[in-house]
Short mmCIF file of C-alpha atoms in Angstrom, two decimals:
data_model
loop_
_atom_site.label_atom_id
_atom_site.label_comp_id
_atom_site.label_asym_id
_atom_site.label_seq_id
_atom_site.Cartn_x
_atom_site.Cartn_y
_atom_site.Cartn_z
CA MET A 1 42.03 101.86 51.07
CA ARG A 2 42.64 98.83 53.37
CA LEU A 3 42.87 100.26 56.47
CA ALA A 4 40.08 102.41 56.08
CA MET A 5 37.73 99.49 55.23
CA LEU A 6 39.15 97.72 58.78
CA ARG A 7 38.50 101.03 60.64
CA ALA A 8 34.74 101.06 59.08
CA ASP A 9 33.98 97.51 60.33
CA PRO A 10 33.54 97.32 64.40
CA LYS A 11 34.21 93.85 64.57
CA LEU A 12 37.11 94.11 62.57
CA SER A 13 38.61 97.29 63.65
CA ARG A 14 39.26 95.85 67.41
CA PHE A 15 41.83 93.80 65.80
CA ASP A 16 45.51 94.64 63.89
CA PRO A 17 45.57 92.12 61.17
CA LEU A 18 48.51 91.34 59.00
CA PRO A 19 47.64 91.67 54.94
CA ARG A 20 44.72 88.39 54.73
CA ILE A 21 42.87 87.47 57.06
CA ILE A 22 42.92 83.54 57.31
CA SER A 23 39.66 83.78 59.61
CA HIS A 24 37.69 85.80 61.78
CA ASP A 25 35.61 84.18 64.54
CA ASP A 26 32.97 86.11 65.64
CA PHE A 27 30.78 83.42 68.10
CA SER A 28 27.99 85.21 67.92
CA ARG A 29 27.66 83.53 64.66
CA GLY A 30 28.05 79.89 65.89
CA HIS A 31 30.86 77.69 67.26
CA CYS A 32 33.05 78.97 63.88
CA GLY A 33 34.90 75.38 63.74
CA TRP A 34 36.04 75.29 67.20
CA SER A 35 35.27 71.86 68.65
CA GLN A 36 36.49 69.72 71.55
CA LEU A 37 39.89 68.16 71.69
CA VAL A 38 39.19 64.77 71.29
CA GLY A 39 42.45 62.34 72.32
CA ASN A 40 43.49 59.86 69.60
CA TYR A 41 42.02 56.06 70.11
CA GLU A 42 41.71 52.87 68.57
CA ASP A 43 38.96 50.19 68.62
CA ASP A 44 37.95 51.56 72.30
CA LEU A 45 37.46 54.75 73.16
CA ASP A 46 39.14 53.52 76.55
CA THR A 47 42.49 53.56 74.94
CA MET A 48 42.21 57.60 74.97
CA LEU A 49 44.89 58.96 77.46
CA PRO A 50 43.53 60.18 80.54
CA GLY A 51 44.32 63.76 80.03
CA TYR A 52 42.00 63.77 76.89
CA ALA A 53 39.23 61.59 77.96
CA GLN A 54 38.53 64.31 80.79
CA HIS A 55 37.49 67.24 77.67
CA THR A 56 33.96 68.17 76.39
CA SER A 57 32.73 70.32 73.90
CA ALA A 58 33.02 73.94 73.86
CA MET A 59 29.93 75.84 74.50
CA LEU A 60 27.89 78.72 72.83
CA SER A 61 27.12 81.02 75.79
CA THR A 62 25.63 84.42 76.87
CA LEU A 63 27.69 84.13 79.69
CA GLY A 64 24.68 83.58 82.14
CA HIS A 65 25.00 84.17 86.28
CA TRP A 66 22.32 84.17 89.03
CA ASP A 67 22.66 87.73 90.11
CA ALA A 68 21.68 89.62 86.96
CA GLY A 69 20.61 87.03 84.24
CA SER A 70 23.31 87.30 81.36
CA HIS A 71 26.58 89.24 80.64
CA GLY A 72 26.62 88.71 76.97
CA GLY A 73 29.85 89.15 74.66
CA TYR A 74 32.05 91.68 73.79
CA ASP A 75 29.16 93.44 71.58
CA SER A 76 26.47 90.62 71.18
CA SER A 77 24.89 88.25 73.05
CA TYR A 78 27.31 84.97 72.65
CA ALA A 79 30.85 84.50 73.38
CA LEU A 80 32.80 80.73 73.41
CA LYS A 81 32.64 79.16 76.71
CA ILE A 82 35.21 76.30 77.59
CA ALA A 83 34.51 74.93 80.69
CA THR A 84 36.40 72.05 82.82
CA ARG A 85 35.14 69.53 85.40
CA PRO A 86 34.57 70.72 89.06
CA LYS A 87 37.79 69.43 89.98
CA THR A 88 41.10 70.62 91.24
CA GLY A 89 43.74 70.40 88.49
CA ALA A 90 40.88 69.50 85.70
CA GLN A 91 41.58 71.44 82.43
CA ASN A 92 39.43 71.94 79.09
CA VAL A 93 40.40 72.47 75.49
CA ALA A 94 38.69 73.91 72.26
CA ILE A 95 40.74 73.33 69.15
CA LYS A 96 40.24 74.91 65.32
CA ARG A 97 41.89 73.01 62.84
CA LEU A 98 43.12 74.53 59.11
CA THR A 99 46.37 73.89 56.84
CA PHE A 100 48.35 76.72 55.80
CA ARG A 101 49.36 77.42 51.98
CA LYS A 102 52.78 79.26 52.48
CA ARG A 103 54.92 79.34 55.31
CA CYS A 104 55.02 82.78 56.39
CA PRO A 105 54.17 85.26 59.61
CA ILE A 106 50.86 84.72 60.95
CA ARG A 107 49.26 86.80 63.62
CA PHE A 108 46.73 85.60 66.28
CA GLU A 109 44.45 87.97 68.28
CA ALA A 110 41.45 87.17 70.66
CA TYR A 111 39.59 89.08 73.16
CA PHE A 112 39.13 86.67 76.37
CA THR A 113 37.97 86.58 79.81
CA PHE A 114 37.64 83.84 82.84
CA LYS A 115 35.86 83.20 85.78
CA PRO A 116 35.27 80.25 88.08
CA GLU A 117 31.59 79.12 88.38
CA ALA A 118 30.39 81.68 90.83
CA THR A 119 28.98 79.07 93.66
CA GLU A 120 29.94 81.43 96.67
CA LEU A 121 29.02 84.88 97.61
CA LYS A 122 32.95 85.77 97.45
CA LEU A 123 35.60 86.85 94.83
CA SER A 124 37.03 83.50 94.45
CA GLU A 125 39.94 85.32 92.15
CA THR A 126 41.99 82.28 92.82
CA ASP A 127 39.56 79.61 91.73
CA VAL A 128 41.24 79.55 88.40
CA ARG A 129 44.33 77.96 87.89
CA SER A 130 45.67 78.64 84.45
CA VAL A 131 44.02 79.95 80.95
CA GLY A 132 46.05 79.92 77.88
CA PHE A 133 46.58 79.03 74.03
CA LEU A 134 48.38 76.96 71.93
CA PHE A 135 49.39 76.23 68.50
CA ASP A 136 50.07 72.69 66.57
CA LEU A 137 51.91 73.05 63.14
CA GLN A 138 53.80 70.86 60.99
CA GLY A 139 55.55 71.80 57.64
CA GLY A 140 55.01 70.55 54.18
CA ASP A 141 55.80 66.95 53.13
CA SER A 142 58.29 68.78 50.62
CA ASP A 143 60.22 70.75 53.34
CA GLY A 144 63.44 69.00 54.19
CA ASP A 145 63.51 70.45 57.47
CA ALA A 146 59.76 69.92 58.38
CA GLU A 147 58.83 69.15 62.20
CA ARG A 148 55.85 69.31 64.35
CA VAL A 149 56.13 72.43 66.62
CA MET A 150 53.76 73.56 69.34
CA PRO A 151 53.88 76.79 71.18
CA HIS A 152 52.27 77.25 74.34
CA LEU A 153 51.26 80.21 76.42
CA ARG A 154 49.46 80.29 79.40
CA PHE A 155 48.43 82.54 82.58
CA LEU A 156 49.23 81.18 85.41
CA ASN A 157 46.31 82.92 87.78
CA ALA A 158 47.03 80.93 90.79
CA LEU A 159 48.47 77.35 92.34
CA ASP A 160 47.05 75.49 95.10
CA GLY A 161 44.97 78.81 96.25
CA GLU A 162 47.84 81.04 95.98
CA HIS A 163 47.33 84.05 93.55
CA VAL A 164 50.52 84.11 91.25
CA GLN A 165 49.55 85.96 87.97
CA LYS A 166 52.40 85.65 85.51
CA TRP A 167 52.96 84.26 81.51
CA GLN A 168 54.65 80.88 81.38
CA PHE A 169 55.61 79.18 78.41
CA LYS A 170 56.39 75.02 77.83
CA ARG A 171 58.73 73.46 75.33
CA GLU A 172 58.81 69.64 76.58
CA THR A 173 55.91 67.20 76.30
CA THR A 174 55.01 63.83 77.87
CA THR A 175 56.32 60.44 76.62
CA PHE A 176 54.51 59.29 73.34
CA LYS A 177 52.66 56.24 73.82
CA PRO A 178 51.20 53.81 71.28
CA ILE A 179 47.57 53.55 71.23
CA GLY A 180 46.07 50.30 69.97
CA ALA A 181 47.67 47.58 68.32
CA THR A 182 48.41 48.53 64.65
CA ASP A 183 51.07 50.79 65.37
CA LYS A 184 49.63 53.66 63.26
CA THR A 185 48.44 55.51 66.06
CA LEU A 186 50.39 57.52 69.14
CA SER A 187 49.26 60.02 71.70
CA HIS A 188 50.79 62.63 74.05
CA TYR A 189 49.20 64.73 76.37
CA HIS A 190 51.24 68.12 75.98
CA LEU A 191 49.10 70.06 78.45
CA ALA A 192 50.74 67.86 81.85
CA PRO A 193 51.13 69.78 84.54
CA ASP A 194 54.97 69.75 84.54
CA GLY A 195 57.51 71.56 82.71
CA TRP A 196 56.10 75.05 82.37
CA GLU A 197 58.86 78.19 82.06
CA ASP A 198 58.19 81.60 83.27
CA VAL A 199 58.37 84.48 80.48
CA PRO A 200 61.24 86.44 81.23
CA HIS A 201 59.45 89.53 83.12
CA GLY A 202 56.08 87.54 82.63
CA ALA A 203 54.35 89.21 85.69
CA GLN A 204 50.87 90.78 84.79
CA ARG A 205 47.81 91.74 86.77
CA LEU A 206 45.00 91.59 84.60
CA CYS A 207 41.38 92.74 85.33
CA TYR A 208 39.62 90.79 87.39
CA ASN A 209 36.60 92.61 88.77
CA GLU A 210 34.97 93.05 92.40
CA ILE A 211 32.28 90.52 92.14
CA PRO A 212 32.31 86.99 91.08
CA THR A 213 29.95 87.23 88.32
CA LYS A 214 31.44 90.60 86.59
CA ILE A 215 34.06 90.17 83.75
CA ASN A 216 36.19 92.52 81.53
CA TRP A 217 37.19 91.59 78.35
CA THR A 218 41.28 91.21 77.42
CA TYR A 219 43.11 91.60 74.24
CA LEU A 220 45.95 89.18 73.36
CA ARG A 221 48.01 88.88 70.12
CA PHE A 222 50.88 86.42 69.22
CA ASP A 223 53.03 86.49 66.67
CA PHE A 224 54.61 83.59 64.86
CA ASP A 225 56.70 83.09 61.89
CA LEU A 226 55.76 79.53 60.03
CA ALA A 227 59.03 79.78 57.74
CA SER A 228 61.61 80.00 60.82
CA MET A 229 58.85 78.09 63.31
CA GLN A 230 59.94 80.90 65.67
CA ALA A 231 58.01 83.34 67.61
CA LEU A 232 58.01 86.98 67.00
CA SER A 233 55.98 88.93 69.56
CA PHE A 234 53.49 88.44 72.17
CA GLN A 235 51.22 91.13 73.65
CA CYS A 236 48.33 91.37 76.56
CA ASN A 237 46.46 94.39 76.81
CA ASP A 238 48.93 97.40 77.15
CA ARG A 239 52.30 94.75 77.82
CA VAL A 240 54.45 93.50 75.09
CA PHE A 241 56.88 91.07 76.42
CA ASP A 242 60.36 89.94 75.66
CA MET A 243 60.03 86.42 73.61
CA SER A 244 63.65 85.90 73.20
CA GLY A 245 63.95 83.23 75.43
CA PHE A 246 60.46 81.60 74.36
CA ASP A 247 60.56 78.46 72.35
CA SER A 248 57.78 75.53 71.52
CA ILE A 249 57.51 71.90 71.80
CA ARG A 250 59.44 70.60 69.16
CA ILE A 251 59.15 67.07 67.95
CA PRO A 252 59.55 65.00 64.62
CA ALA A 253 57.31 65.67 62.06
CA MET A 254 54.26 62.83 62.17
CA LYS A 255 53.45 61.26 58.96
CA ASN A 256 49.83 62.45 58.40
CA LEU A 257 49.88 66.12 59.49
CA TRP A 258 51.54 67.72 56.38
CA CYS A 259 51.04 71.64 56.69
CA MET A 260 49.13 71.50 59.89
CA LEU A 261 47.92 74.87 61.45
CA ASN A 262 45.78 74.33 64.41
CA PHE A 263 44.95 76.77 67.29
CA ALA A 264 43.76 75.95 70.79
CA PHE A 265 42.50 77.61 73.95
CA PHE A 266 42.69 76.00 77.17
CA ALA A 267 41.50 76.49 81.21
CA GLU A 268 42.45 74.83 84.26
CA ALA A 269 40.97 74.75 87.81
CA ASP A 270 42.72 75.24 91.03
CA THR A 271 39.79 73.92 92.89
CA ASN A 272 36.88 71.65 93.01
CA LYS A 273 34.81 74.14 90.73
CA ARG A 274 34.59 74.66 87.31
CA ALA A 275 36.76 77.16 85.61
CA PHE A 276 35.30 79.03 82.42
CA LEU A 277 37.39 80.63 79.87
CA TYR A 278 35.35 82.66 77.55
CA VAL A 279 36.52 84.12 74.05
CA ASP A 280 34.44 86.42 72.57
CA SER A 281 36.35 86.77 69.32
CA VAL A 282 39.29 85.43 67.05
CA CYS A 283 41.06 86.99 64.28
CA VAL A 284 43.98 84.90 62.52
CA SER A 285 45.90 86.66 59.72
CA GLY A 286 48.88 86.03 57.78
CA ASP A 287 51.24 87.91 55.31
CA PHE A 288 50.67 86.41 52.14
#
């Protein structure tokens, strides 16, 4: 009966959720809780680390372009648009902030696509450096082994104009820095360019259409166990990747982030041109 109900709903039948759907974000209904990743600050916005200061708000977009108007989403008019500034190496992040009620397996599924801003009459397939996603997790205050765990995965599309096309993960962050003078706030920029490692056999050629305004939607699925704080599986389109060598950024638990369950998407530019990551829909499900 459950399977029949899922398959009867076109917006859910494209996903393969675990027994309980935690959130289903269809951006034809609005931002669905996804917002700008604002860095920590105290007393003055200028205390924010530079990596966070570059971030701007995600937008709802019809995927407009100059040659044919609007592309639209997977099956509606809108998708979530995460746009960088027009500067080589610029990044932007959108985040959804939740908490969990049980440490269990969770599944993160999404349909996404990416493009540079179409400012030239050429393919521009190497103008986006990377797109990816991350979780920001922490155990509950009653967990004796609680730590903050941040799995990161990115598709490195290009680097310094060279097409790369491979998946990478990260287990190192930058040094924590105190923010302000009260010893209450720390910050670290975990999307700094250093420390990325290749997913074993992680090379993949994604669909990137023949002119700079065409797009095709790509499916991804990431399974993670909140009990063991370990990745279980990663799939992109028809490829399932070996995650045996994967690990996450791991840092001591922080005093006010108990049961944190955050998800984020990010984009990065490889030229002085805006990079766009579009997300049509997201389904987060769990086994509880």
